[in-house]
Short mmCIF file of C-alpha atoms in Angstrom, two decimals:
data_model
loop_
_atom_site.label_atom_id
_atom_site.label_comp_id
_atom_site.label_asym_id
_atom_site.label_seq_id
_atom_site.Cartn_x
_atom_site.Cartn_y
_atom_site.Cartn_z
CA MET A 46 -123.42 -117.44 -268.56
CA ALA A 47 -121.26 -115.99 -271.29
CA PRO A 48 -118.09 -114.19 -270.47
CA PRO A 49 -118.88 -110.51 -270.59
CA THR A 50 -120.41 -108.79 -273.59
CA ALA A 51 -122.80 -106.19 -272.15
CA ASN A 52 -122.25 -102.72 -270.75
CA ARG A 53 -122.79 -103.03 -267.03
CA PRO A 54 -120.23 -103.13 -264.27
CA LEU A 55 -118.28 -106.16 -263.12
CA CYS A 56 -117.06 -109.46 -264.51
CA LEU A 57 -120.10 -111.48 -263.52
CA LEU A 58 -121.13 -114.79 -265.03
CA ARG A 59 -123.21 -112.79 -267.52
CA GLY A 60 -122.42 -109.53 -269.30
CA THR A 61 -119.23 -107.45 -269.81
CA PRO A 62 -118.20 -104.91 -267.28
CA THR A 63 -118.12 -101.23 -267.72
CA MET A 64 -116.12 -99.18 -265.31
CA THR A 65 -117.75 -96.86 -262.82
CA ARG A 66 -116.07 -93.49 -262.46
CA SER A 67 -115.60 -90.54 -260.20
CA LEU A 68 -112.88 -88.08 -259.39
CA LEU A 69 -110.59 -87.13 -256.57
CA LYS A 70 -107.59 -84.84 -256.70
CA PRO A 71 -104.27 -86.71 -256.72
CA LEU A 72 -102.78 -86.80 -253.23
CA ARG A 73 -99.17 -85.86 -252.67
CA PRO A 74 -97.48 -88.40 -250.38
CA SER A 75 -97.10 -85.77 -247.65
CA LEU A 76 -100.88 -85.33 -247.58
CA LEU A 77 -101.81 -89.00 -247.26
CA ALA A 78 -102.03 -89.02 -243.48
CA ALA A 79 -104.28 -85.97 -243.45
CA ALA A 80 -106.44 -87.53 -246.15
CA LEU A 81 -107.32 -90.36 -243.82
CA LEU A 82 -109.18 -87.87 -241.65
CA THR A 83 -110.62 -85.34 -244.06
CA LEU A 84 -111.83 -85.20 -247.63
CA GLY A 85 -111.14 -82.25 -249.86
CA ALA A 86 -112.31 -81.11 -253.26
CA ALA A 87 -112.01 -83.27 -256.33
CA PRO A 88 -110.03 -81.73 -259.15
CA VAL A 89 -107.96 -83.30 -261.88
CA TYR A 90 -106.90 -86.91 -262.22
CA ALA A 91 -103.34 -87.12 -263.56
CA PRO A 92 -102.24 -90.77 -263.46
CA ALA A 93 -98.95 -90.20 -265.23
CA ALA A 94 -97.79 -87.87 -262.48
CA LEU A 95 -98.55 -90.51 -259.87
CA ALA A 96 -97.06 -93.58 -261.52
CA ALA A 97 -94.88 -95.49 -259.11
CA SER A 98 -91.28 -96.34 -259.78
CA SER A 99 -90.67 -99.80 -261.19
CA ALA A 100 -89.27 -100.91 -257.84
CA ALA A 101 -92.32 -99.85 -255.82
CA ALA A 102 -95.30 -102.14 -255.46
CA VAL A 103 -98.11 -103.06 -253.11
CA ALA A 104 -97.06 -105.95 -250.88
CA TRP A 105 -100.07 -108.16 -251.70
CA GLN A 106 -100.43 -111.35 -249.67
CA SER A 107 -101.85 -114.11 -251.86
CA ALA A 108 -104.62 -116.16 -250.25
CA SER A 109 -105.88 -119.57 -251.35
CA ALA A 110 -107.13 -121.05 -248.08
CA ASP A 111 -108.62 -120.12 -244.73
CA ALA A 112 -105.17 -120.42 -243.15
CA ASP A 113 -103.86 -117.64 -245.41
CA ILE A 114 -106.75 -115.40 -244.37
CA GLU A 115 -106.29 -116.12 -240.66
CA ARG A 116 -102.59 -115.31 -240.96
CA ALA A 117 -103.39 -111.96 -242.61
CA PHE A 118 -105.90 -111.02 -239.90
CA ALA A 119 -103.47 -112.05 -237.18
CA GLN A 120 -100.96 -109.63 -238.69
CA ALA A 121 -103.64 -106.95 -238.90
CA ARG A 122 -104.53 -107.32 -235.23
CA GLY A 123 -100.87 -107.23 -234.26
CA ASP A 124 -100.19 -104.14 -236.38
CA LYS A 125 -103.59 -102.56 -235.54
CA LYS A 126 -104.33 -102.16 -239.25
CA PRO A 127 -107.41 -102.97 -241.31
CA VAL A 128 -107.36 -105.56 -244.10
CA LEU A 129 -108.07 -104.74 -247.74
CA LEU A 130 -109.27 -107.85 -249.58
CA TYR A 131 -109.05 -107.79 -253.39
CA TRP A 132 -110.89 -110.52 -255.35
CA GLY A 133 -110.12 -110.63 -259.04
CA ALA A 134 -109.07 -112.64 -262.10
CA LYS A 135 -106.38 -112.37 -264.75
CA TRP A 136 -108.83 -111.91 -267.67
CA CYS A 137 -111.26 -109.51 -265.99
CA PRO A 138 -111.21 -106.10 -267.76
CA PRO A 139 -111.98 -103.88 -264.73
CA CYS A 140 -109.41 -105.86 -262.70
CA ASN A 141 -106.88 -104.95 -265.36
CA GLN A 142 -108.07 -101.35 -265.17
CA LEU A 143 -107.26 -101.34 -261.44
CA LYS A 144 -103.80 -102.72 -262.18
CA ALA A 145 -103.21 -100.10 -264.86
CA THR A 146 -104.53 -97.07 -262.96
CA LEU A 147 -104.66 -97.76 -259.21
CA PHE A 148 -102.38 -100.46 -257.89
CA ASN A 149 -99.34 -98.91 -259.61
CA ARG A 150 -99.94 -95.38 -258.29
CA GLN A 151 -97.39 -94.00 -255.86
CA ASP A 152 -100.07 -92.61 -253.55
CA PHE A 153 -101.93 -95.94 -253.41
CA ILE A 154 -98.69 -97.86 -252.80
CA GLU A 155 -97.83 -95.52 -249.92
CA LEU A 156 -101.39 -95.69 -248.60
CA SER A 157 -101.15 -99.49 -248.62
CA GLN A 158 -98.79 -99.19 -245.66
CA ALA A 159 -101.89 -98.33 -243.61
CA PHE A 160 -103.58 -101.70 -244.24
CA VAL A 161 -102.81 -105.37 -244.85
CA PRO A 162 -103.40 -106.01 -248.59
CA VAL A 163 -104.72 -109.49 -249.43
CA HIS A 164 -105.28 -110.75 -252.98
CA ILE A 165 -107.50 -113.70 -253.89
CA ASP A 166 -107.11 -114.75 -257.51
CA GLY A 167 -110.34 -116.52 -258.46
CA ASP A 168 -108.38 -119.32 -260.14
CA ASN A 169 -106.17 -120.08 -257.15
CA PRO A 170 -106.79 -123.44 -255.48
CA GLY A 171 -109.37 -122.84 -252.77
CA ALA A 172 -110.23 -119.36 -254.05
CA GLN A 173 -113.89 -120.13 -254.79
CA LYS A 174 -114.34 -121.51 -251.27
CA LEU A 175 -112.99 -118.21 -249.94
CA GLY A 176 -115.33 -116.42 -252.30
CA ALA A 177 -118.25 -118.20 -250.66
CA ARG A 178 -116.90 -117.28 -247.20
CA PHE A 179 -116.74 -113.58 -248.01
CA LYS A 180 -119.82 -113.57 -250.26
CA VAL A 181 -118.03 -112.13 -253.27
CA ARG A 182 -119.08 -112.89 -256.83
CA GLY A 183 -118.28 -110.28 -259.45
CA TYR A 184 -114.67 -109.50 -260.32
CA PRO A 185 -113.29 -107.20 -259.05
CA THR A 186 -114.50 -106.85 -255.48
CA MET A 187 -112.55 -104.99 -252.80
CA ILE A 188 -113.65 -105.17 -249.17
CA LEU A 189 -112.16 -103.25 -246.24
CA PHE A 190 -112.24 -105.15 -242.93
CA SER A 191 -111.42 -104.11 -239.38
CA PRO A 192 -108.49 -106.01 -237.81
CA GLU A 193 -111.08 -108.14 -235.99
CA GLY A 194 -112.72 -109.18 -239.26
CA THR A 195 -115.78 -106.91 -239.31
CA GLU A 196 -116.64 -105.73 -242.83
CA ILE A 197 -116.30 -101.93 -242.96
CA THR A 198 -117.28 -101.28 -246.58
CA ARG A 199 -117.21 -102.62 -250.12
CA LEU A 200 -115.29 -100.39 -252.45
CA PRO A 201 -116.69 -99.76 -255.93
CA GLY A 202 -114.26 -102.21 -257.50
CA GLU A 203 -114.95 -101.18 -261.08
CA ALA A 204 -114.24 -97.55 -260.24
CA ASP A 205 -111.25 -95.58 -261.42
CA ALA A 206 -108.28 -94.90 -259.21
CA PRO A 207 -109.30 -91.55 -257.68
CA GLN A 208 -112.74 -92.77 -256.66
CA VAL A 209 -111.32 -95.90 -255.04
CA LEU A 210 -108.86 -93.77 -253.12
CA LYS A 211 -111.67 -91.51 -251.94
CA VAL A 212 -113.76 -94.40 -250.63
CA LEU A 213 -110.72 -96.10 -249.14
CA GLN A 214 -109.89 -92.95 -247.23
CA LEU A 215 -113.42 -92.87 -245.83
CA GLY A 216 -113.06 -96.45 -244.64
CA LEU A 217 -109.62 -95.88 -243.16
CA SER A 218 -110.75 -92.84 -241.18
CA GLY A 219 -111.85 -95.09 -238.34
CA GLY A 220 -115.57 -94.80 -238.89
CA ARG A 221 -118.30 -97.33 -238.28
CA PRO A 222 -119.09 -100.31 -240.55
CA VAL A 223 -121.41 -99.42 -243.40
CA LYS A 224 -123.97 -101.98 -242.19
CA THR A 225 -124.31 -100.12 -238.90
CA VAL A 226 -124.40 -96.76 -240.66
CA LEU A 227 -127.15 -97.96 -242.99
CA ALA A 228 -129.24 -99.31 -240.10
CA ASP A 229 -129.09 -95.91 -238.40
CA ALA A 230 -129.96 -94.12 -241.64
CA ARG A 231 -133.00 -96.32 -242.14
CA ALA A 232 -134.05 -95.71 -238.54
CA GLY A 233 -133.90 -91.95 -239.07
CA LYS A 234 -130.90 -91.40 -236.80
CA LYS A 235 -128.41 -88.62 -237.44
CA LEU A 236 -125.33 -89.45 -239.52
CA SER A 237 -122.14 -87.50 -240.05
CA ALA A 238 -121.37 -86.06 -243.49
CA ASN A 239 -118.66 -88.68 -244.01
CA GLU A 240 -121.07 -91.47 -243.13
CA TRP A 241 -123.49 -90.22 -245.78
CA ARG A 242 -120.56 -90.17 -248.23
CA LEU A 243 -119.70 -93.75 -247.27
CA LEU A 244 -123.25 -94.79 -248.21
CA SER A 245 -123.24 -92.82 -251.45
CA PHE A 246 -119.93 -94.35 -252.58
CA TYR A 247 -120.65 -97.87 -251.33
CA GLY A 248 -120.17 -100.63 -253.91
CA TRP A 249 -123.88 -101.36 -254.25
CA GLU A 250 -123.35 -103.42 -257.40
CA ILE A 251 -121.13 -105.86 -255.47
CA ASP A 252 -123.21 -105.91 -252.28
CA GLU A 253 -124.29 -109.52 -252.86
CA GLN A 254 -127.29 -108.86 -250.60
CA GLN A 255 -125.10 -108.12 -247.58
CA LEU A 256 -127.03 -104.91 -246.92
CA VAL A 257 -130.17 -105.28 -249.03
CA PRO A 258 -131.67 -107.70 -251.56
CA ALA A 259 -130.99 -106.52 -255.12
CA GLU A 260 -134.67 -106.04 -255.91
CA GLN A 261 -135.02 -103.66 -252.95
CA ARG A 262 -132.00 -101.53 -253.86
CA PRO A 263 -133.83 -98.90 -255.97
CA ALA A 264 -136.28 -98.16 -253.15
CA LEU A 265 -133.48 -98.03 -250.58
CA LEU A 266 -131.41 -95.58 -252.63
CA LEU A 267 -134.52 -93.47 -253.03
CA GLN A 268 -135.06 -93.48 -249.26
CA LEU A 269 -131.43 -92.59 -248.56
CA ALA A 270 -131.45 -89.76 -251.10
CA ALA A 271 -134.49 -88.20 -249.42
CA ALA A 272 -133.09 -88.69 -245.91
CA SER A 273 -129.72 -87.10 -246.76
CA LYS A 274 -131.25 -83.76 -247.72
CA GLY A 275 -129.46 -80.84 -246.09
CA VAL A 276 -126.28 -82.73 -245.24
CA ASP A 277 -124.17 -82.40 -248.38
CA GLU A 278 -125.58 -81.45 -251.79
CA GLU A 279 -123.05 -83.47 -253.76
CA THR A 280 -123.74 -86.59 -251.69
CA THR A 281 -127.50 -86.16 -251.89
CA THR A 282 -127.30 -85.65 -255.66
CA ARG A 283 -125.18 -88.79 -256.02
CA LEU A 284 -127.78 -90.85 -254.15
CA TRP A 285 -130.62 -89.45 -256.30
CA LEU A 286 -128.67 -90.20 -259.48
CA LYS A 287 -127.84 -93.72 -258.32
CA ALA A 288 -131.51 -94.27 -257.52
CA LEU A 289 -132.46 -93.13 -261.02
CA ALA A 290 -129.70 -95.26 -262.57
CA SER A 291 -131.00 -98.32 -260.72
CA ASN A 292 -133.95 -98.30 -263.11
CA GLU A 293 -132.34 -100.96 -265.30
CA SER A 294 -135.15 -103.34 -264.29
CA GLY A 295 -137.84 -100.67 -264.44
CA LYS A 296 -138.04 -100.43 -260.65
CA GLY A 297 -136.41 -97.04 -260.24
CA PRO A 298 -138.08 -94.02 -258.69
CA LYS A 299 -140.88 -92.07 -260.31
CA ALA A 300 -139.33 -88.67 -260.90
CA ASP A 301 -141.25 -85.58 -259.83
CA ALA A 302 -140.64 -82.02 -261.02
CA ALA A 303 -138.15 -81.30 -258.22
CA LEU A 304 -136.00 -84.33 -259.06
CA LYS A 305 -136.08 -83.51 -262.77
CA ALA A 306 -134.97 -79.96 -261.96
CA ARG A 307 -132.10 -81.30 -259.79
CA VAL A 308 -130.82 -83.49 -262.62
CA GLN A 309 -131.11 -80.69 -265.17
CA GLN A 310 -129.10 -78.45 -262.85
CA VAL A 311 -126.34 -81.07 -262.70
CA LEU A 312 -126.33 -81.49 -266.48
CA ALA A 313 -126.02 -77.73 -266.95
CA SER A 314 -123.12 -77.35 -264.50
CA PRO A 315 -119.69 -78.62 -265.65
CA GLU A 316 -118.46 -78.68 -262.04
CA GLN A 317 -121.43 -80.61 -260.66
CA ALA A 318 -121.47 -83.01 -263.61
CA ARG A 319 -117.77 -83.72 -263.22
CA ALA A 320 -118.31 -84.70 -259.58
CA GLN A 321 -120.87 -87.28 -260.73
CA VAL A 322 -119.08 -88.44 -263.88
CA ASP A 323 -119.18 -92.14 -262.97
CA VAL A 324 -122.94 -92.27 -262.43
CA LEU A 325 -123.71 -90.05 -265.41
CA THR A 326 -121.66 -92.04 -267.90
CA ASN A 327 -122.58 -95.51 -266.67
CA GLY A 328 -126.23 -94.74 -266.03
CA ALA A 329 -127.13 -92.15 -268.67
CA ASP A 330 -129.70 -94.29 -270.48
CA ASP A 331 -131.37 -95.50 -267.28
CA ILE A 332 -131.44 -91.98 -265.85
CA VAL A 333 -133.13 -90.66 -268.99
CA ARG A 334 -135.53 -93.60 -269.01
CA SER A 335 -136.45 -92.90 -265.37
CA LEU A 336 -137.01 -89.18 -265.95
CA ALA A 337 -138.85 -89.64 -269.25
CA PRO A 338 -140.35 -93.16 -269.36
CA GLU A 339 -141.95 -92.74 -272.77
CA PRO A 340 -140.41 -91.68 -276.10
CA GLY A 341 -141.19 -88.13 -277.06
CA ALA A 342 -140.15 -84.51 -276.77
CA GLU A 343 -139.28 -84.66 -273.06
CA ARG A 344 -136.95 -87.62 -273.55
CA GLN A 345 -135.27 -86.03 -276.57
CA ALA A 346 -134.74 -82.79 -274.64
CA LEU A 347 -132.96 -84.73 -271.88
CA ILE A 348 -130.78 -86.53 -274.41
CA GLN A 349 -129.84 -83.17 -275.90
CA GLN A 350 -128.87 -81.96 -272.43
CA PHE A 351 -126.73 -85.04 -271.82
CA ASP A 352 -124.86 -84.90 -275.11
CA PRO A 353 -122.62 -81.84 -274.55
CA LEU A 354 -121.47 -82.96 -271.12
CA LEU A 355 -120.73 -86.46 -272.41
CA LYS A 356 -118.72 -84.88 -275.23
CA ARG A 357 -116.75 -82.92 -272.61
CA PHE A 358 -115.99 -86.11 -270.71
CA GLU A 359 -114.99 -87.84 -273.92
CA ALA A 360 -112.49 -85.08 -274.72
CA ASP A 361 -111.20 -84.64 -271.16
CA ALA A 362 -107.57 -85.78 -271.20
CA SER A 363 -107.45 -85.79 -267.40
CA LEU A 364 -109.82 -88.77 -267.42
CA SER A 365 -108.53 -92.25 -268.14
CA ARG A 366 -109.04 -93.71 -271.60
CA ALA A 367 -111.61 -96.10 -270.15
CA ASP A 368 -113.59 -93.17 -268.71
CA ARG A 369 -113.55 -91.31 -272.01
CA LEU A 370 -114.59 -94.41 -273.92
CA GLN A 371 -117.49 -94.93 -271.52
CA ALA A 372 -118.70 -91.38 -272.16
CA LEU A 373 -118.85 -92.21 -275.86
CA ARG A 374 -120.63 -95.47 -275.06
CA ALA A 375 -123.24 -93.46 -273.14
CA ARG A 376 -123.84 -91.26 -276.19
CA VAL A 377 -124.40 -94.34 -278.34
CA GLU A 378 -126.80 -95.85 -275.80
CA LEU A 379 -128.79 -92.62 -275.66
CA ALA A 380 -128.94 -92.47 -279.47
CA ARG A 381 -130.31 -96.03 -279.44
CA LEU A 382 -132.79 -95.44 -276.65
CA ASP A 383 -135.97 -95.38 -278.76
CA GLN A 384 -134.87 -98.27 -280.97
CA PRO A 385 -135.26 -102.01 -280.21
CA LYS A 386 -132.75 -103.05 -277.55
CA ALA A 387 -131.36 -105.93 -279.63
CA GLU A 388 -131.25 -104.00 -282.91
CA LEU A 389 -128.08 -105.08 -284.74
CA HIS A 390 -127.97 -102.11 -287.10
CA PRO A 391 -129.31 -99.07 -285.24
CA LYS A 392 -129.94 -95.79 -287.00
CA LEU A 393 -127.29 -93.45 -285.64
CA PRO A 394 -126.05 -90.06 -286.84
CA ALA A 395 -123.19 -90.35 -289.32
CA ALA A 396 -121.05 -88.03 -287.19
CA LEU A 397 -121.48 -90.28 -284.14
CA LEU A 398 -120.53 -93.37 -286.14
CA ALA A 399 -117.41 -91.61 -287.36
CA GLU A 400 -116.50 -90.71 -283.77
CA VAL A 401 -116.92 -94.30 -282.62
CA LYS A 402 -114.64 -95.55 -285.42
CA ALA A 403 -112.04 -92.89 -284.74
CA HIS A 404 -112.06 -93.39 -280.98
CA ALA A 405 -111.67 -97.17 -281.26
CA ALA A 406 -108.80 -96.76 -283.71
CA LYS A 407 -107.15 -94.21 -281.42
CA VAL A 408 -107.14 -96.39 -278.29
CA ASP A 409 -105.92 -99.35 -280.33
CA ARG A 410 -103.09 -97.23 -281.70
CA GLU A 411 -102.09 -95.55 -278.43
CA ILE A 412 -102.36 -98.26 -275.76
CA SER A 413 -99.41 -100.60 -275.38
CA ASP A 414 -99.71 -101.54 -271.70
CA GLY A 415 -101.14 -105.06 -271.45
CA TYR A 416 -103.38 -104.34 -268.47
CA GLU A 417 -104.86 -101.22 -270.02
CA ARG A 418 -105.45 -102.94 -273.37
CA GLN A 419 -107.36 -105.74 -271.64
CA ALA A 420 -109.52 -103.12 -269.93
CA VAL A 421 -110.14 -100.78 -272.87
CA ILE A 422 -110.05 -102.85 -276.08
CA THR A 423 -112.58 -105.28 -274.60
CA SER A 424 -114.93 -102.30 -274.16
CA ALA A 425 -114.13 -100.64 -277.49
CA ALA A 426 -115.08 -103.75 -279.48
CA PRO A 427 -118.59 -104.07 -277.94
CA LEU A 428 -119.05 -100.31 -278.45
CA LEU A 429 -118.41 -100.78 -282.17
CA GLY A 430 -120.99 -103.55 -282.14
CA ARG A 431 -123.57 -101.40 -280.34
CA ALA A 432 -123.05 -98.83 -283.10
CA GLY A 433 -123.71 -101.52 -285.71
CA LEU A 434 -120.07 -101.54 -286.83
CA TRP A 435 -119.67 -105.29 -286.66
CA ALA A 436 -116.88 -105.63 -289.20
CA GLU A 437 -114.83 -103.05 -287.32
CA SER A 438 -115.53 -104.80 -284.01
CA ASP A 439 -114.37 -108.14 -285.37
CA ALA A 440 -111.26 -106.58 -286.92
CA LEU A 441 -110.26 -104.90 -283.65
CA LEU A 442 -110.68 -108.11 -281.65
CA LYS A 443 -108.78 -110.24 -284.15
CA ALA A 444 -105.92 -107.74 -284.35
CA SER A 445 -105.73 -107.67 -280.54
CA LEU A 446 -105.59 -111.42 -279.92
CA ALA A 447 -101.81 -111.60 -280.09
CA LYS A 448 -101.48 -108.54 -277.83
CA SER A 449 -103.72 -109.90 -275.05
CA HIS A 450 -102.51 -111.87 -272.04
CA SER A 451 -105.98 -113.48 -271.95
CA PRO A 452 -106.95 -113.90 -275.63
CA TYR A 453 -109.74 -116.33 -274.76
CA TYR A 454 -111.74 -113.38 -273.45
CA LEU A 455 -111.56 -111.70 -276.86
CA MET A 456 -112.35 -115.00 -278.57
CA SER A 457 -115.57 -115.20 -276.58
CA GLN A 458 -116.42 -111.68 -277.71
CA LEU A 459 -115.83 -112.76 -281.31
CA GLY A 460 -118.12 -115.70 -280.69
CA GLY A 461 -120.73 -113.33 -279.32
CA ASN A 462 -120.49 -111.11 -282.39
CA ALA A 463 -120.97 -114.05 -284.72
CA ARG A 464 -123.80 -115.47 -282.59
CA LYS A 465 -125.76 -112.21 -282.67
CA GLN A 466 -125.46 -112.06 -286.47
CA GLY A 467 -126.56 -115.64 -287.04
CA ARG A 468 -123.18 -117.00 -288.12
CA LYS A 469 -123.60 -120.19 -286.12
CA ASP A 470 -120.60 -122.22 -287.26
CA GLU A 471 -118.23 -119.29 -286.80
CA ALA A 472 -119.65 -118.57 -283.36
CA LEU A 473 -119.11 -122.16 -282.25
CA ARG A 474 -115.54 -122.16 -283.59
CA TRP A 475 -114.70 -119.09 -281.53
CA TYR A 476 -116.40 -120.41 -278.38
CA GLU A 477 -114.58 -123.72 -278.74
CA GLU A 478 -111.23 -122.03 -279.21
CA ALA A 479 -111.91 -119.73 -276.26
CA PHE A 480 -112.65 -122.73 -274.04
CA ASN A 481 -109.57 -124.58 -275.25
CA LYS A 482 -107.31 -121.59 -274.60
CA SER A 483 -108.85 -120.60 -271.24
CA GLU A 484 -106.69 -121.00 -268.13
CA GLY A 485 -107.44 -121.67 -264.48
CA PRO A 486 -110.02 -124.06 -262.97
CA ALA A 487 -112.80 -121.53 -262.30
CA THR A 488 -112.25 -119.76 -265.62
CA ARG A 489 -112.30 -123.02 -267.55
CA LEU A 490 -115.61 -124.06 -265.99
CA GLN A 491 -117.09 -120.67 -266.84
CA TRP A 492 -115.82 -120.67 -270.43
CA GLY A 493 -116.80 -124.32 -270.86
CA ALA A 494 -120.34 -123.57 -269.67
CA THR A 495 -120.50 -120.75 -272.19
CA TYR A 496 -119.38 -123.06 -274.99
CA LEU A 497 -121.92 -125.69 -273.96
CA SER A 498 -124.68 -123.08 -273.87
CA ALA A 499 -123.80 -122.02 -277.41
CA LEU A 500 -123.77 -125.63 -278.60
CA ILE A 501 -127.21 -126.34 -277.15
CA GLU A 502 -128.62 -123.16 -278.67
CA LEU A 503 -126.92 -123.26 -282.06
CA ALA A 504 -126.38 -126.98 -282.69
CA PRO A 505 -128.83 -128.92 -280.47
CA GLN A 506 -128.74 -131.85 -282.88
CA ASP A 507 -125.02 -132.42 -282.26
CA SER A 508 -125.51 -134.68 -279.24
CA ALA A 509 -122.04 -136.24 -279.50
CA ARG A 510 -120.32 -132.86 -279.27
CA ILE A 511 -122.59 -131.68 -276.46
CA GLU A 512 -121.95 -134.85 -274.47
CA LYS A 513 -118.20 -134.57 -275.03
CA VAL A 514 -118.05 -131.01 -273.68
CA ALA A 515 -120.34 -131.78 -270.71
CA SER A 516 -118.28 -134.86 -269.85
CA GLN A 517 -115.08 -132.84 -270.02
CA LEU A 518 -116.50 -130.25 -267.63
CA LEU A 519 -117.49 -132.95 -265.15
CA ALA A 520 -113.98 -134.44 -265.41
CA GLU A 521 -112.39 -131.06 -264.75
CA ALA A 522 -114.74 -130.45 -261.82
CA GLU A 523 -113.67 -133.78 -260.34
CA LYS A 524 -110.06 -132.55 -260.18
CA ASP A 525 -110.97 -129.16 -258.66
CA LYS A 526 -111.74 -129.12 -254.93
CA GLY A 527 -113.33 -125.69 -255.34
CA ALA A 528 -115.65 -126.69 -258.17
CA PHE A 529 -118.79 -126.69 -256.05
CA TYR A 530 -118.26 -123.28 -254.46
CA GLU A 531 -119.25 -119.78 -255.60
CA ARG A 532 -118.69 -118.93 -259.30
CA SER A 533 -117.64 -122.47 -260.24
CA ALA A 534 -120.75 -123.94 -258.63
CA ARG A 535 -122.93 -121.52 -260.58
CA SER A 536 -121.16 -122.45 -263.82
CA LEU A 537 -121.89 -126.12 -263.17
CA ARG A 538 -125.50 -125.45 -262.17
CA GLN A 539 -125.92 -123.65 -265.47
CA VAL A 540 -124.51 -126.67 -267.27
CA GLY A 541 -126.99 -128.92 -265.49
CA SER A 542 -130.02 -126.74 -266.22
CA GLN A 543 -129.04 -126.40 -269.88
CA LEU A 544 -128.71 -130.15 -270.27
CA GLN A 545 -132.04 -130.76 -268.56
CA ALA A 546 -133.75 -128.27 -270.86
CA TRP A 547 -132.04 -129.83 -273.89
CA ASN A 548 -133.62 -133.13 -272.89
CA GLY A 549 -137.02 -131.54 -272.36
CA ASP A 550 -138.66 -133.85 -274.89
CA GLY A 551 -136.85 -136.94 -273.59
CA LYS A 552 -135.00 -137.55 -276.84
CA GLN A 553 -131.59 -137.13 -275.19
CA ALA A 554 -132.36 -139.40 -272.23
CA ALA A 555 -129.60 -141.89 -273.04
CA THR A 556 -126.98 -139.15 -273.23
CA LEU A 557 -128.21 -137.58 -270.02
CA LYS A 558 -128.15 -140.96 -268.25
CA ARG A 559 -124.48 -141.43 -269.13
CA LEU A 560 -123.68 -137.95 -267.84
CA GLN A 561 -125.70 -138.60 -264.67
CA ASP A 562 -123.69 -141.76 -264.04
CA GLN A 563 -120.46 -139.82 -264.51
CA ALA A 564 -121.69 -137.07 -262.18
CA ALA A 565 -122.58 -139.63 -259.52
CA GLY A 566 -118.98 -140.79 -259.48
CA VAL A 567 -117.76 -137.23 -259.14
CA CYS A 568 -120.21 -136.41 -256.34
CA ALA A 569 -119.22 -139.50 -254.34
CA LYS A 570 -115.76 -137.95 -253.93
CA VAL A 571 -117.04 -134.55 -252.81
CA GLU A 572 -117.02 -133.85 -249.07
CA ALA A 573 -120.45 -134.40 -247.54
CA GLY A 574 -122.47 -131.24 -247.03
CA GLU A 575 -123.63 -128.33 -249.15
CA GLN A 576 -121.05 -128.93 -251.88
CA ARG A 577 -122.03 -132.57 -252.34
CA ALA A 578 -125.69 -131.54 -252.41
CA THR A 579 -124.83 -129.02 -255.13
CA CYS A 580 -123.08 -131.71 -257.12
CA GLU A 581 -125.90 -134.22 -256.71
CA GLY A 582 -128.45 -131.66 -257.84
CA LEU A 583 -126.74 -130.84 -261.13
CA LEU A 584 -128.30 -133.56 -263.27
CA LYS A 585 -130.86 -134.92 -260.84
CA PRO A 586 -133.84 -136.29 -262.79
CA ARG A 587 -136.85 -134.01 -262.65
CA THR A 588 -139.93 -135.37 -260.96
CA GLY A 589 -142.39 -136.46 -263.61
CA GLY A 590 -139.98 -135.46 -266.37
CA HIS A 591 -138.02 -137.35 -268.96
CA GLY A 592 -134.88 -137.69 -266.85
#
């Protein structure tokens, strides 16, 4: 349950987010009303031209309890406006990307007059209970609701500003909820072009099984791609690409000659590729793996087709720095594709290594905005690591600690670097410091669970230290009324399962008994119901086990 270190979207309890991308032409304020009804082409993204004045801002309503939510929906019904719910956290890199590239845009600020904006900070008192109510997990998640509280759609929260605007416009156009649209699509009923677009741009990664269980998503995307044929080529292509990119678990579609030809056509067309930039950069390795499951000439030919378009994205100044960095990350992942996934020192072309070094140095040198640094530097450092440039990764993170508003995130990345390379004592020092510096009840439980996990893995003999950290987490949970909801509950469940496994041979039974006694006192104060059951199950002795 480590704070992020991988290359997939969202600040989940495992892995580091990567931002999903797409493009939409910047909207002049005078065109905003028209944009709610129609969607145009998607040219250049120019964030500097759209930056809001320092006085302008979205009028977010902070929510920490059900009463705050009910008040927001009452306003929405009175004003006949939808509600946009934003769930995020201070440390979350893609949340910071939204702050740096979307929430400060003049067109988004003006568009926010068309809805009631509600912000739930995951560390607010009561936030995790609200997270359970709305079934949100990964940071960031943005959900558009009707004034009556019906969920219209989930926006791709890790997306860049233009893509979010595009999806938001679809939702604000007065269409049907995505759940209803999907049911009709699956039943073979006719959908409008905008409804197909709503499905293709839905935040599938943050669905949380609202529409479909995660394991069924690849097959569903495959079905939708086939059913959308003849409606809109760009939308159909996006669904096919997303189906191919869903192959992370090996459950993606089996590509036939026609699908391979479609992808090759996209790769060969700068215009078509640009329209799908988010899927192509975030899913390049999975797309190639789906089209060419085995190493060989076919796979290498696909990689060679990907490389020039990824280079174009990397050099495209109209894309955000995070987008360009992700294009470079995709090139590294493709170069690693036939090598062991966990290889610490992959064999990469010297020119590519030089580009990775130069690009990381460039973003470090150029970015001064705190939000953007939190979004980009935390991706540049893992990229250096994926290229085998561990010293450079460590140096970038250490130099950025003083410039970060959430340095504990970078400390966890430093711990992850040391852990991967077998530097156990150094890893534990960084994880401990990250936990000590972390802020906010939900964040502290997550970072504490990560530290405990590292202790059990790297220093299982240090029972006193393990007990001290576990006891501290239980004490902090006792003070937090939201500790047994959503992300916090999962952090504590992870703590419990790790401790049980640590005592698998029964040698830590005395320590576990003391922690069980402490947990019993905590649980007695938790309101009866699901949350108390969660608490009581944390360290419950296993039947037939050693306690």
